[in-house]
Coordinates of C-alpha atoms in Angstrom, one line a residue:
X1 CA 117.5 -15.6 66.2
X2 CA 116.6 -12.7 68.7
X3 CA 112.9 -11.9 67.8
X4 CA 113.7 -8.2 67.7
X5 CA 116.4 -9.4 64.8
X6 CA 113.9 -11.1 63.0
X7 CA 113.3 -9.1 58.8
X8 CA 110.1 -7.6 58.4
X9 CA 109.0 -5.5 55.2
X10 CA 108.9 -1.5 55.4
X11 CA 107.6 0.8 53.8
X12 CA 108.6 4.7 52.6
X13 CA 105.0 5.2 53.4
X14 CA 101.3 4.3 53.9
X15 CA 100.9 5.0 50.0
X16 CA 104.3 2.5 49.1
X17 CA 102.6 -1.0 49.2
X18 CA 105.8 -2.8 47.5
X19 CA 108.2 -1.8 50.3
X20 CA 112.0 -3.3 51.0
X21 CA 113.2 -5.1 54.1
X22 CA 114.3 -4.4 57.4
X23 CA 115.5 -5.9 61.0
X24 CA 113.3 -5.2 63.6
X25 CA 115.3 -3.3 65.4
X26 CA 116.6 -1.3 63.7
X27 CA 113.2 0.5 62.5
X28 CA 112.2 0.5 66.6
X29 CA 115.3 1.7 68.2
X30 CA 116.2 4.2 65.2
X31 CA 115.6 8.3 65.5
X32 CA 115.7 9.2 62.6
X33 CA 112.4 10.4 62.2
X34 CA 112.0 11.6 65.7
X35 CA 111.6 15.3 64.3
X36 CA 108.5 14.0 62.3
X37 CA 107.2 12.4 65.2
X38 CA 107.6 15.2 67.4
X39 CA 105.7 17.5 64.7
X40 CA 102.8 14.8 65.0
X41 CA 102.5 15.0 68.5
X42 CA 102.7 19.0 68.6
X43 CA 100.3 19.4 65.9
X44 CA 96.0 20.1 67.7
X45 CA 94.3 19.5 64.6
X46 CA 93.3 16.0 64.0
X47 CA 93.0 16.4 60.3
X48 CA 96.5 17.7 59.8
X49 CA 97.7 15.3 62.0
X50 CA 96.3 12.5 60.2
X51 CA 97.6 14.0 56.7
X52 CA 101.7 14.2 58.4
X53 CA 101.0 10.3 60.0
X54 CA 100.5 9.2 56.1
X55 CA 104.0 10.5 55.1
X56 CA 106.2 8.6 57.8
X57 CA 107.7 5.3 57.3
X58 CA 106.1 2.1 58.5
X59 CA 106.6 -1.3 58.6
X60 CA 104.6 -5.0 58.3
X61 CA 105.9 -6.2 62.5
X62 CA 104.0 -9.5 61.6
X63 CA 106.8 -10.8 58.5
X64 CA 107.8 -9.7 55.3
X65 CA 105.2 -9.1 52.0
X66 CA 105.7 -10.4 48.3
X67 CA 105.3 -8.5 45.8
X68 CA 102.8 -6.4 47.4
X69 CA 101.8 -5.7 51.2
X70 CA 98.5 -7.7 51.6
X71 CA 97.5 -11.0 54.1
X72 CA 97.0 -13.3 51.2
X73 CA 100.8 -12.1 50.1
X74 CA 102.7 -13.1 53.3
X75 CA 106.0 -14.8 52.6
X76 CA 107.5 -15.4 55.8
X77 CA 105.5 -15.2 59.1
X78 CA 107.8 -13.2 62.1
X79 CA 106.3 -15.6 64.7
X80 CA 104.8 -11.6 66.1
X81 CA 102.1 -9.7 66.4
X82 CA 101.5 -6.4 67.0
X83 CA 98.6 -4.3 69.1
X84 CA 97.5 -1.5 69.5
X85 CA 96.3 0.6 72.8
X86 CA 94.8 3.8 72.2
X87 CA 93.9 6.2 74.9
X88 CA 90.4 7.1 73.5
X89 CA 89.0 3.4 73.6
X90 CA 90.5 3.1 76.9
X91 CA 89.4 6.5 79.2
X92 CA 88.2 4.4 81.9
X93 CA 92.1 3.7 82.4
X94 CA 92.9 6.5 84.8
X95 CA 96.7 5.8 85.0
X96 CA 97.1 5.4 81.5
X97 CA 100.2 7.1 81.5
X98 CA 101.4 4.5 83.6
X99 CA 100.1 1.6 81.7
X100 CA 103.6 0.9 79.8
X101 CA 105.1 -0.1 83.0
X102 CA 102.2 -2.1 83.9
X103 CA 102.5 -4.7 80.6
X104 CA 106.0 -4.7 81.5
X105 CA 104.5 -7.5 84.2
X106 CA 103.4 -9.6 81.6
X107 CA 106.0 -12.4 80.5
X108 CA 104.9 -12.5 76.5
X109 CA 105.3 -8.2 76.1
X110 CA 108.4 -8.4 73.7
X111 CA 108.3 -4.8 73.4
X112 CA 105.8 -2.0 74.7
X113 CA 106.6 1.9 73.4
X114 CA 104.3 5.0 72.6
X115 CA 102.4 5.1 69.4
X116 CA 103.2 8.0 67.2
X117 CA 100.2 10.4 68.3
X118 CA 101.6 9.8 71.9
X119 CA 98.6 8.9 73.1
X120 CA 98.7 5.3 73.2
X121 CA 100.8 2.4 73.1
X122 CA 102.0 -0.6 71.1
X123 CA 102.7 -4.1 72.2
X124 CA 104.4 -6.7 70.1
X125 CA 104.2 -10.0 71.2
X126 CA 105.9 -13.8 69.9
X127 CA 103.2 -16.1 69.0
X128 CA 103.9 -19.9 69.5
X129 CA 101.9 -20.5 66.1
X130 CA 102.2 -18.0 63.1
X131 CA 99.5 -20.1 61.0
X132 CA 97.6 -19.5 63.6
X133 CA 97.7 -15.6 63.5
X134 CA 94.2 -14.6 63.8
X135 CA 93.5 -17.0 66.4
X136 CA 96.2 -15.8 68.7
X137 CA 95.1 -12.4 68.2
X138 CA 91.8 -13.1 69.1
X139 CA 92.9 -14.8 72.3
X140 CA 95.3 -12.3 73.2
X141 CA 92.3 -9.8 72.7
X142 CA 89.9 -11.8 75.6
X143 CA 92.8 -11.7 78.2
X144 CA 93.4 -8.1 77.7
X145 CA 89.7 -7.4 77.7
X146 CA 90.1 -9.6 81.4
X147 CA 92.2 -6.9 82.4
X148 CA 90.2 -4.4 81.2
X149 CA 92.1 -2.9 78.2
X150 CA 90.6 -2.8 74.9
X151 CA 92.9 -3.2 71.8
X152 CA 92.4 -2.2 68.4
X153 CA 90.6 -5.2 66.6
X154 CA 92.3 -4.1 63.4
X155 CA 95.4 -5.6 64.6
X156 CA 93.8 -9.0 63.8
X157 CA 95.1 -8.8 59.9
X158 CA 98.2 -9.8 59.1
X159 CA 99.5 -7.1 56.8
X160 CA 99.0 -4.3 59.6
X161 CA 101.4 -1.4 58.9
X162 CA 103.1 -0.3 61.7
X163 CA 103.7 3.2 61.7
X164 CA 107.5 4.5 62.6
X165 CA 107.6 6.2 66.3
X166 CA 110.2 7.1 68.9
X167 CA 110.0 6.5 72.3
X168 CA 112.9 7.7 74.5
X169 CA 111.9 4.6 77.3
X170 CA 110.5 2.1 75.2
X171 CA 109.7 -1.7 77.1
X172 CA 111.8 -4.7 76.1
X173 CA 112.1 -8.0 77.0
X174 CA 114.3 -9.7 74.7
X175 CA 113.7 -13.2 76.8
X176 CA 109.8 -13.0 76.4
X177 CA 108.2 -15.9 76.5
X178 CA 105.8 -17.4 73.3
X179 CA 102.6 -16.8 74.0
X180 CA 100.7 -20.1 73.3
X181 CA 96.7 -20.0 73.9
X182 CA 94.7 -20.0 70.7
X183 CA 91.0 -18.5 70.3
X184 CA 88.4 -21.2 70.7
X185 CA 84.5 -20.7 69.5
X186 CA 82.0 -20.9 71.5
X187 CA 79.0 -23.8 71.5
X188 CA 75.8 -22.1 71.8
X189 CA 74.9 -20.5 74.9
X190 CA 71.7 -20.9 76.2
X191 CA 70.3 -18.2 78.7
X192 CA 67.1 -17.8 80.6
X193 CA 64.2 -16.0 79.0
X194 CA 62.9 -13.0 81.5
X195 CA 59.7 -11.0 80.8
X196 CA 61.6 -8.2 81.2
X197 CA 63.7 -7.2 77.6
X198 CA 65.7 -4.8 79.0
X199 CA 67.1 -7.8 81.5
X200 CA 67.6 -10.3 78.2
X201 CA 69.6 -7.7 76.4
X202 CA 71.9 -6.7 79.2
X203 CA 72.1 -10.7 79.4
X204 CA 73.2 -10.9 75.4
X205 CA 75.6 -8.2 75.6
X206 CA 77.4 -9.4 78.7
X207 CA 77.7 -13.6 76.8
X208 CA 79.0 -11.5 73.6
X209 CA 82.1 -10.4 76.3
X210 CA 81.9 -13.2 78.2
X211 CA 82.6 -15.8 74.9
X212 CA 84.0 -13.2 72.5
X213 CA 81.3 -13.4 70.1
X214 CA 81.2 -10.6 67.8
X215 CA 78.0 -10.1 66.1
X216 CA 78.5 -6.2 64.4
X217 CA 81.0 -7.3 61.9
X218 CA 78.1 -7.5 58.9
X219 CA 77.0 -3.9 58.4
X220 CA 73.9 -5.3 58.1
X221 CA 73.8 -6.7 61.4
X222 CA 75.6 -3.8 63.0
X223 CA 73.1 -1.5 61.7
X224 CA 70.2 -3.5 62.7
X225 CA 71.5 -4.4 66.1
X226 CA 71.8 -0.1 66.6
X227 CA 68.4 0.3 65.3
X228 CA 66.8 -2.3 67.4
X229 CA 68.5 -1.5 70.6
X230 CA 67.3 2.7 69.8
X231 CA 63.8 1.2 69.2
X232 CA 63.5 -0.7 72.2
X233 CA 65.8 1.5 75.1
X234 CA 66.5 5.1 72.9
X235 CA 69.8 6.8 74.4
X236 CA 70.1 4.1 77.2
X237 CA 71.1 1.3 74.4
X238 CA 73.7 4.0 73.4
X239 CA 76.5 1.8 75.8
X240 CA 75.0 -1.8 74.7
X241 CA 75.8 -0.7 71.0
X242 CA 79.3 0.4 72.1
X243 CA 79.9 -2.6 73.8
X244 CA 78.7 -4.9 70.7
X245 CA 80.2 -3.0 68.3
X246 CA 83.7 -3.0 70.0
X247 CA 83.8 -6.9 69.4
X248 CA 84.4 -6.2 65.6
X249 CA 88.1 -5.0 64.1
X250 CA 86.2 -2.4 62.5
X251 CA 84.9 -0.7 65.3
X252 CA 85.5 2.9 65.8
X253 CA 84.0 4.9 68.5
X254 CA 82.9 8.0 66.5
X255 CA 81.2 6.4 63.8
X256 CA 79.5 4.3 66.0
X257 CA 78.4 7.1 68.0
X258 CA 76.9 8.3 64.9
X259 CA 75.3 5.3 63.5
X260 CA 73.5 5.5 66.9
X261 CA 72.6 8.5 66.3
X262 CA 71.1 7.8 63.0
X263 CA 69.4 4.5 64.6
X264 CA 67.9 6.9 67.1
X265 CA 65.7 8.4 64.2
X266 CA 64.7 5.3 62.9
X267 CA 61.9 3.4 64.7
X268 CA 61.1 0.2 62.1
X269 CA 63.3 -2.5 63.5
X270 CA 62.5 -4.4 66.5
X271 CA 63.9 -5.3 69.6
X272 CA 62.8 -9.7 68.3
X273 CA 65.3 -8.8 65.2
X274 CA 68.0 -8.2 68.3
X275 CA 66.8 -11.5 69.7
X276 CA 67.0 -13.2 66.2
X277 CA 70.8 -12.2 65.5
X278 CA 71.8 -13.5 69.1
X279 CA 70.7 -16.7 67.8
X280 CA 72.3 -16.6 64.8
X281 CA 75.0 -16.5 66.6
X282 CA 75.4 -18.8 69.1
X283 CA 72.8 -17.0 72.0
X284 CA 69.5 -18.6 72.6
X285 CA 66.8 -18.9 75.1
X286 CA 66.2 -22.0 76.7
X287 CA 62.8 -23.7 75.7

């Protein structure tokens, strides 16, 4: 079977969690709800815009959901997975615009088209090992970070709604090839201890990128890790904690912004509680 032919569950909308099922493509290909998407676009107030987005339909690209939408509920895997590209996590991109026609180079793209704010993309991808889902994501995520495009890391679950959107060009390669490289963890990484902190954190944060090790998904941690890097370098830790905090699928750049903003006014955490979570996870000094 084509991939774009494979069922997945949809959804009226983001409030329906029982949904029905659906081809592929017919929910991609399909206008019907162009108008909609076209009012979501047009629409300059973010909180409106949010409020239409809830009242489209949507569908689950990753397979089809029993009774209810939710990862443990998963009856039959697609073999695809879905990411997202948004334009605010990626204005370093100067030719964004152009950026569908760029992953249209890339043999595993299945299908690239605009998401429904218009101002990014989505990419679904065939996986070579559904059970592995998570895994693939988080490999998919390091090669795209190699190219220097973040993704949403909230793509990583596998009951991700996929809201409906039209594209009038969208990208599709129905002979895409399965993409095949799994996620594999990291041994501990030792680096060399300099008497300079500012050097040993610019050290941690580049290994966190370097291995994929995300270390912000505990709030705990994440808030600590903000406070500790404010302690020690005040607005200048401002991109470390970006940087860390974009590892985890729950990063968003505004609250992080103002969780930094918050740790800038606090002054009781360290920069050795810093050095204490790298080791946790995986990022030690040599003796």
């Amino acid at each position: 079977m084509n991939s774009l032919d494979k069922k997945v569950s949809v959804y009226k909308n983001v409030f329906d969690n029982a949904g029905n099922v659906i081809d592929l493509r017919t929910f991609l290909l399909s206008d019907k709800y162009k108008n909609e998407v076209e009012q979501i676009r047009s629409e300059p107030d973010k909180t409106k815009r949010s409020e239409l987005k809830k009242h489209i339909p949507a569908i689950t690209i990753s397979g089809i959901f029993e009774p209810i939408r939710a990862d443990e509920n998963l009856k039959e895997h697609s073999g695809l997975l879905c990411i997202d590209i948004d334009g605010q996590d990626n204005t370093h991109i100067k030719n964004f615009s152009n950026l569908k026609k760029q992953l249209s180079n890339l043999k595993e793209v299945l299908y690239c088209g605009l998401s429904v704010s218009g101002n990014g993309y989505f990419v679904i991808v065939p996986i070579a090992y559904p059970n592995k889902h998570r895994e693939h994501f988080r490999a998919i995520k390091e090669d795209f970070m190699s190219y220097g495009i973040f993704i949403d890391n909230s793509c990583i679950n596998v009951s991700r709604m996929r809201l409906y959107s039209y594209d009038s060009t969208p990208y599709i390669n129905e002979k895409a090839s399965m993409y095949n490289r799994l996620y594999i963890p990291p041994k501990s990484t030792y680096i060399t201890y300099s008497n300079d902190a500012t050097d040993n954190i610019s050290t941690i944060v580049k290994k966190t990128a370097e291995y994929g090790i995300c270390m912000t998904d505990s709030y705990s941690d994440w808030f600590n890790i903000g406070c500790a890097l404010a302690s020690e370098l005040g607005e200048s830790g401002r991109s470390h904690f970006h940087e860390l905090s974009r590892m985890s699928n729950k990063y968003k750049p505004y609250e992080t912004d103002k969780k930094y903003d918050s740790c800038l006014k606090t002054n009781r955490i360290s920069i050795g509680t810093f050095f204490q979570i790298a080791a946790d996870y995986g990022i030690r000094f040599k003796d």
